[in-house]
């Protein structure tokens, strides 16, 4: 018996729309970030109880990634903890991590939601043993972070935010809401933070736009968190970062009353491709799930007074 179709008939190309509704408990994500932080500290503090002889970097199994940034056993262990936990929390939500194989943009551009993870942000600071490293977990909706958790293992602090619900800081003493500090660009003595490992001419030029600024260098996503909790007013990043470096802390800044604004595209060596001053004036927020996961230059502002605009020389 035949199929009933002639050779010239075409089978209709039907599609079925599937919508999945689920809930993610923020407490589970916080617990995941903290568990990853503990895994990192187990390696970071591995000399405690011994002769306090400095552990050589080789014993941390350091490898160099294609962009010449370091990868340690701590990165890998933290990544394993996070990926397993997130799969248990939300098996239907894909995970993009700095330490996982990158999914082609043709696939991930269709994601409605996905996790964006940096299991150890600030590996260079980890190797310097200055404690300025973090665990970053963000949930992205489309091109915007809607949940962010950043654990700071050496400080016993965990920052988190949910879109529309504010930003929070949790310590062993409890939890409190955090807010950006209010400022105007004409104010003297503004506190400006920048990378401890990436200070370039563009950043120096930016800092000179302000009157007697106080300059602070610190590593990892701690710079965004300083702005979010009012410990700094501005953070210019006129150099290379990737989406997983910023997404979790980005939503924390936004929910604390600040902004993370684009300041022009850059090439893969960190060279400006656009005038950062002109681009900053457009007031465009940083977006995620781009084909190129390299962030543009950006500037993080705390709560700007009404009528304030980015500085322009």
Short mmCIF file of C-alpha atoms in Angstrom, two decimals:
data_model
loop_
_atom_site.label_atom_id
_atom_site.label_comp_id
_atom_site.label_asym_id
_atom_site.label_seq_id
_atom_site.Cartn_x
_atom_site.Cartn_y
_atom_site.Cartn_z
CA UNK A 1 0.00 0.00 0.00
CA UNK A 2 1.40 3.39 -0.93
CA UNK A 3 1.86 6.44 1.29
CA UNK A 4 -0.78 8.40 -0.58
CA UNK A 5 1.78 11.02 -1.70
CA UNK A 6 2.83 11.53 -5.26
CA UNK A 7 6.44 12.18 -6.10
CA UNK A 8 5.68 15.84 -6.73
CA UNK A 9 3.95 16.49 -3.40
CA UNK A 10 5.98 18.15 -0.66
CA UNK A 11 5.65 17.28 3.01
CA UNK A 12 4.61 20.43 4.92
CA UNK A 13 7.34 21.91 7.11
CA UNK A 14 5.48 22.06 10.41
CA UNK A 15 6.97 23.35 13.66
CA UNK A 16 5.79 22.88 17.20
CA UNK A 17 6.19 25.75 19.65
CA UNK A 18 7.20 24.58 23.12
CA UNK A 19 7.19 26.85 26.15
CA UNK A 20 8.76 25.73 29.39
CA UNK A 21 7.86 27.44 32.65
CA UNK A 22 10.12 26.88 35.63
CA UNK A 23 11.30 28.57 38.79
CA UNK A 24 14.89 29.09 39.92
CA UNK A 25 15.46 29.53 43.63
CA UNK A 26 17.97 32.32 44.23
CA UNK A 27 19.13 30.61 47.42
CA UNK A 28 20.23 27.61 45.36
CA UNK A 29 22.34 29.82 43.09
CA UNK A 30 23.87 31.60 46.08
CA UNK A 31 24.71 28.22 47.63
CA UNK A 32 26.30 27.13 44.34
CA UNK A 33 28.55 30.20 44.14
CA UNK A 34 29.58 29.75 47.77
CA UNK A 35 30.35 26.06 47.22
CA UNK A 36 32.58 26.98 44.29
CA UNK A 37 34.27 29.59 46.49
CA UNK A 38 35.02 26.94 49.09
CA UNK A 39 36.50 24.68 46.42
CA UNK A 40 38.80 27.52 45.36
CA UNK A 41 39.83 28.29 48.94
CA UNK A 42 40.71 24.64 49.54
CA UNK A 43 43.45 25.07 46.95
CA UNK A 44 44.28 28.69 47.77
CA UNK A 45 44.84 27.89 51.45
CA UNK A 46 46.54 24.55 50.86
CA UNK A 47 49.76 25.70 52.55
CA UNK A 48 47.96 26.40 55.86
CA UNK A 49 49.11 24.02 58.58
CA UNK A 50 52.44 23.32 56.92
CA UNK A 51 55.74 25.19 57.20
CA UNK A 52 54.11 28.23 55.54
CA UNK A 53 56.53 27.91 52.67
CA UNK A 54 55.11 29.67 49.62
CA UNK A 55 53.57 27.17 47.19
CA UNK A 56 55.05 27.50 43.73
CA UNK A 57 52.60 28.18 40.92
CA UNK A 58 53.49 24.83 39.35
CA UNK A 59 51.76 22.97 42.18
CA UNK A 60 48.51 24.75 41.22
CA UNK A 61 48.72 23.05 37.82
CA UNK A 62 48.78 26.31 35.88
CA UNK A 63 48.07 26.13 32.15
CA UNK A 64 47.97 28.96 29.63
CA UNK A 65 44.84 29.44 27.53
CA UNK A 66 44.86 30.57 23.90
CA UNK A 67 44.65 34.24 24.95
CA UNK A 68 47.68 33.76 27.26
CA UNK A 69 45.54 34.04 30.40
CA UNK A 70 46.23 31.50 33.12
CA UNK A 71 44.02 28.51 33.92
CA UNK A 72 44.50 26.74 37.24
CA UNK A 73 43.15 23.64 38.93
CA UNK A 74 41.04 26.03 41.02
CA UNK A 75 39.29 27.29 37.86
CA UNK A 76 38.54 23.72 36.79
CA UNK A 77 37.38 22.51 40.20
CA UNK A 78 35.08 25.53 40.69
CA UNK A 79 33.68 25.09 37.19
CA UNK A 80 32.84 21.44 37.89
CA UNK A 81 31.03 22.38 41.09
CA UNK A 82 28.99 25.10 39.38
CA UNK A 83 28.05 23.18 36.24
CA UNK A 84 26.88 20.14 38.19
CA UNK A 85 24.82 22.26 40.59
CA UNK A 86 23.21 24.34 37.83
CA UNK A 87 22.30 21.20 35.89
CA UNK A 88 20.52 19.95 39.00
CA UNK A 89 18.82 23.29 39.65
CA UNK A 90 17.64 23.86 36.08
CA UNK A 91 18.39 21.00 33.66
CA UNK A 92 16.51 22.82 30.88
CA UNK A 93 18.71 25.97 30.99
CA UNK A 94 21.99 25.79 29.04
CA UNK A 95 25.28 26.84 30.62
CA UNK A 96 27.97 29.01 29.04
CA UNK A 97 31.16 29.06 31.08
CA UNK A 98 34.57 30.52 30.41
CA UNK A 99 36.01 27.07 31.05
CA UNK A 100 33.60 25.11 28.78
CA UNK A 101 33.75 24.69 25.04
CA UNK A 102 32.03 27.67 23.45
CA UNK A 103 28.65 26.97 21.86
CA UNK A 104 28.34 28.37 18.30
CA UNK A 105 26.41 31.62 18.10
CA UNK A 106 24.00 30.06 15.61
CA UNK A 107 22.77 27.92 18.50
CA UNK A 108 23.08 30.20 21.52
CA UNK A 109 21.45 33.17 19.78
CA UNK A 110 18.20 31.21 20.08
CA UNK A 111 18.50 30.81 23.85
CA UNK A 112 15.68 32.47 25.78
CA UNK A 113 17.60 31.99 29.03
CA UNK A 114 21.07 30.70 29.81
CA UNK A 115 23.59 30.65 32.62
CA UNK A 116 26.75 32.69 32.10
CA UNK A 117 29.59 31.66 34.40
CA UNK A 118 33.12 32.67 35.31
CA UNK A 119 34.11 30.12 37.97
CA UNK A 120 37.21 32.08 39.00
CA UNK A 121 37.32 35.70 37.89
CA UNK A 122 40.74 37.10 38.64
CA UNK A 123 43.01 34.09 38.17
CA UNK A 124 45.99 36.44 38.01
CA UNK A 125 45.02 37.85 41.40
CA UNK A 126 44.63 34.28 42.68
CA UNK A 127 48.19 33.52 41.60
CA UNK A 128 49.43 36.75 43.21
CA UNK A 129 47.71 35.60 46.41
CA UNK A 130 46.09 38.97 47.06
CA UNK A 131 42.57 37.58 47.58
CA UNK A 132 41.02 39.77 44.87
CA UNK A 133 39.16 37.08 42.95
CA UNK A 134 35.48 36.16 42.66
CA UNK A 135 33.00 33.52 41.51
CA UNK A 136 30.49 34.91 38.99
CA UNK A 137 27.16 33.31 38.06
CA UNK A 138 24.57 35.16 35.96
CA UNK A 139 21.24 34.20 34.44
CA UNK A 140 20.73 35.92 31.09
CA UNK A 141 17.36 36.59 29.46
CA UNK A 142 17.88 37.40 25.79
CA UNK A 143 20.75 39.88 25.97
CA UNK A 144 20.23 41.12 29.55
CA UNK A 145 21.30 39.71 32.93
CA UNK A 146 18.29 39.19 35.22
CA UNK A 147 19.98 37.41 38.12
CA UNK A 148 23.54 37.73 39.35
CA UNK A 149 25.51 36.16 42.18
CA UNK A 150 29.12 37.06 42.95
CA UNK A 151 30.94 35.29 45.76
CA UNK A 152 34.14 36.78 47.20
CA UNK A 153 35.74 33.76 48.90
CA UNK A 154 38.56 35.53 50.73
CA UNK A 155 36.22 38.15 52.19
CA UNK A 156 33.35 35.89 53.18
CA UNK A 157 30.97 38.05 51.14
CA UNK A 158 28.31 37.15 48.59
CA UNK A 159 26.61 39.81 46.47
CA UNK A 160 23.40 39.07 44.57
CA UNK A 161 20.62 40.76 42.67
CA UNK A 162 17.42 39.89 40.81
CA UNK A 163 15.97 42.22 38.19
CA UNK A 164 13.38 44.43 39.82
CA UNK A 165 14.21 43.18 43.34
CA UNK A 166 17.28 45.22 44.30
CA UNK A 167 20.86 44.31 45.18
CA UNK A 168 22.02 42.60 48.34
CA UNK A 169 25.18 41.77 50.28
CA UNK A 170 25.35 38.69 52.49
CA UNK A 171 28.00 38.03 55.15
CA UNK A 172 28.23 35.83 58.24
CA UNK A 173 26.57 38.68 60.14
CA UNK A 174 23.47 38.76 57.97
CA UNK A 175 22.19 40.40 54.81
CA UNK A 176 21.59 44.00 53.79
CA UNK A 177 20.49 45.89 50.72
CA UNK A 178 23.16 47.90 48.92
CA UNK A 179 22.92 51.11 46.90
CA UNK A 180 25.26 53.04 44.64
CA UNK A 181 26.62 56.35 45.91
CA UNK A 182 25.12 59.48 44.33
CA UNK A 183 27.48 61.91 42.61
CA UNK A 184 27.89 64.59 39.95
CA UNK A 185 30.69 64.73 37.41
CA UNK A 186 31.76 68.14 38.67
CA UNK A 187 32.33 66.78 42.20
CA UNK A 188 35.85 66.86 43.55
CA UNK A 189 37.46 63.76 45.01
CA UNK A 190 35.35 61.13 43.25
CA UNK A 191 36.57 57.60 43.89
CA UNK A 192 37.48 55.88 40.65
CA UNK A 193 38.55 52.24 40.56
CA UNK A 194 40.37 50.39 37.81
CA UNK A 195 42.00 47.07 37.13
CA UNK A 196 45.03 46.08 39.18
CA UNK A 197 46.41 44.23 36.14
CA UNK A 198 45.26 46.35 33.17
CA UNK A 199 45.98 50.07 33.46
CA UNK A 200 46.41 51.76 30.07
CA UNK A 201 46.62 55.25 28.56
CA UNK A 202 42.88 55.41 27.80
CA UNK A 203 42.10 54.77 31.44
CA UNK A 204 44.58 57.41 32.55
CA UNK A 205 43.02 59.90 30.11
CA UNK A 206 39.58 59.12 31.53
CA UNK A 207 40.71 59.69 35.10
CA UNK A 208 42.19 63.07 34.18
CA UNK A 209 38.72 64.31 33.21
CA UNK A 210 37.82 64.58 36.89
CA UNK A 211 38.78 67.00 39.63
CA UNK A 212 41.19 65.54 42.20
CA UNK A 213 39.86 61.98 41.91
CA UNK A 214 40.84 59.27 44.35
CA UNK A 215 42.16 56.31 42.39
CA UNK A 216 41.89 52.73 43.61
CA UNK A 217 43.26 49.62 41.87
CA UNK A 218 41.61 46.28 42.53
CA UNK A 219 41.17 43.00 40.65
CA UNK A 220 38.30 41.00 39.12
CA UNK A 221 34.59 41.93 39.29
CA UNK A 222 35.25 43.55 42.68
CA UNK A 223 35.45 46.86 40.83
CA UNK A 224 31.81 46.67 39.74
CA UNK A 225 30.82 45.60 43.24
CA UNK A 226 32.61 48.61 44.75
CA UNK A 227 30.41 50.85 42.63
CA UNK A 228 27.29 48.83 43.48
CA UNK A 229 27.77 49.23 47.24
CA UNK A 230 28.85 52.87 47.09
CA UNK A 231 32.54 52.30 47.89
CA UNK A 232 33.45 53.84 44.51
CA UNK A 233 31.66 56.17 42.12
CA UNK A 234 33.03 55.14 38.71
CA UNK A 235 34.83 52.23 37.11
CA UNK A 236 36.16 52.75 33.55
CA UNK A 237 37.13 49.57 31.72
CA UNK A 238 38.81 50.74 28.54
CA UNK A 239 40.43 47.40 27.87
CA UNK A 240 39.55 43.76 27.19
CA UNK A 241 36.98 41.76 29.16
CA UNK A 242 34.55 39.02 28.17
CA UNK A 243 30.84 38.69 28.86
CA UNK A 244 31.32 36.19 31.72
CA UNK A 245 33.63 38.67 33.49
CA UNK A 246 30.87 41.24 33.96
CA UNK A 247 27.35 39.79 33.61
CA UNK A 248 26.72 38.79 37.24
CA UNK A 249 28.06 42.02 38.70
CA UNK A 250 26.38 44.04 35.93
CA UNK A 251 22.86 43.27 37.19
CA UNK A 252 24.02 43.95 40.75
CA UNK A 253 25.14 47.44 39.68
CA UNK A 254 21.91 48.08 37.78
CA UNK A 255 19.70 47.01 40.68
CA UNK A 256 21.76 49.17 43.05
CA UNK A 257 20.91 52.26 41.00
CA UNK A 258 23.94 52.41 38.71
CA UNK A 259 24.63 51.81 35.03
CA UNK A 260 27.09 49.81 32.92
CA UNK A 261 27.43 51.72 29.63
CA UNK A 262 29.14 50.88 26.37
CA UNK A 263 32.16 53.00 25.43
CA UNK A 264 32.97 51.69 21.96
CA UNK A 265 34.09 48.49 20.30
CA UNK A 266 37.60 47.11 20.67
CA UNK A 267 39.61 44.52 18.77
CA UNK A 268 40.83 41.28 20.31
CA UNK A 269 44.02 43.00 21.45
CA UNK A 270 42.12 45.68 23.40
CA UNK A 271 42.68 48.48 20.88
CA UNK A 272 39.83 50.98 20.47
CA UNK A 273 37.87 50.77 17.23
CA UNK A 274 35.62 53.75 18.07
CA UNK A 275 36.00 57.00 19.99
CA UNK A 276 35.09 55.95 23.52
CA UNK A 277 33.97 59.45 24.51
CA UNK A 278 31.44 59.67 21.67
CA UNK A 279 30.16 56.15 22.27
CA UNK A 280 29.78 56.70 26.02
CA UNK A 281 27.52 59.68 25.42
CA UNK A 282 25.01 57.40 23.66
CA UNK A 283 24.14 55.88 27.06
CA UNK A 284 23.81 52.33 25.68
CA UNK A 285 23.90 49.52 28.25
CA UNK A 286 26.29 46.61 27.80
CA UNK A 287 24.49 43.63 26.21
CA UNK A 288 25.19 39.91 26.21
CA UNK A 289 25.03 36.81 23.98
CA UNK A 290 26.75 38.60 21.11
CA UNK A 291 28.47 36.62 18.36
CA UNK A 292 31.79 37.84 19.78
CA UNK A 293 31.82 37.37 23.56
CA UNK A 294 34.38 40.18 23.91
CA UNK A 295 32.81 43.12 25.71
CA UNK A 296 33.14 46.63 24.29
CA UNK A 297 34.93 49.24 26.32
CA UNK A 298 32.54 50.22 29.09
CA UNK A 299 32.18 52.54 32.07
CA UNK A 300 30.35 51.68 35.29
CA UNK A 301 28.65 54.62 36.98
CA UNK A 302 27.06 54.81 40.38
CA UNK A 303 23.90 56.86 40.87
CA UNK A 304 24.34 60.01 38.80
CA UNK A 305 22.50 63.12 39.90
CA UNK A 306 19.64 64.21 37.67
CA UNK A 307 20.87 66.01 34.60
CA UNK A 308 24.40 64.61 34.86
CA UNK A 309 26.05 63.38 31.68
CA UNK A 310 29.29 61.47 31.19
CA UNK A 311 32.37 63.66 31.28
CA UNK A 312 33.63 64.91 27.90
CA UNK A 313 36.84 66.83 27.36
#
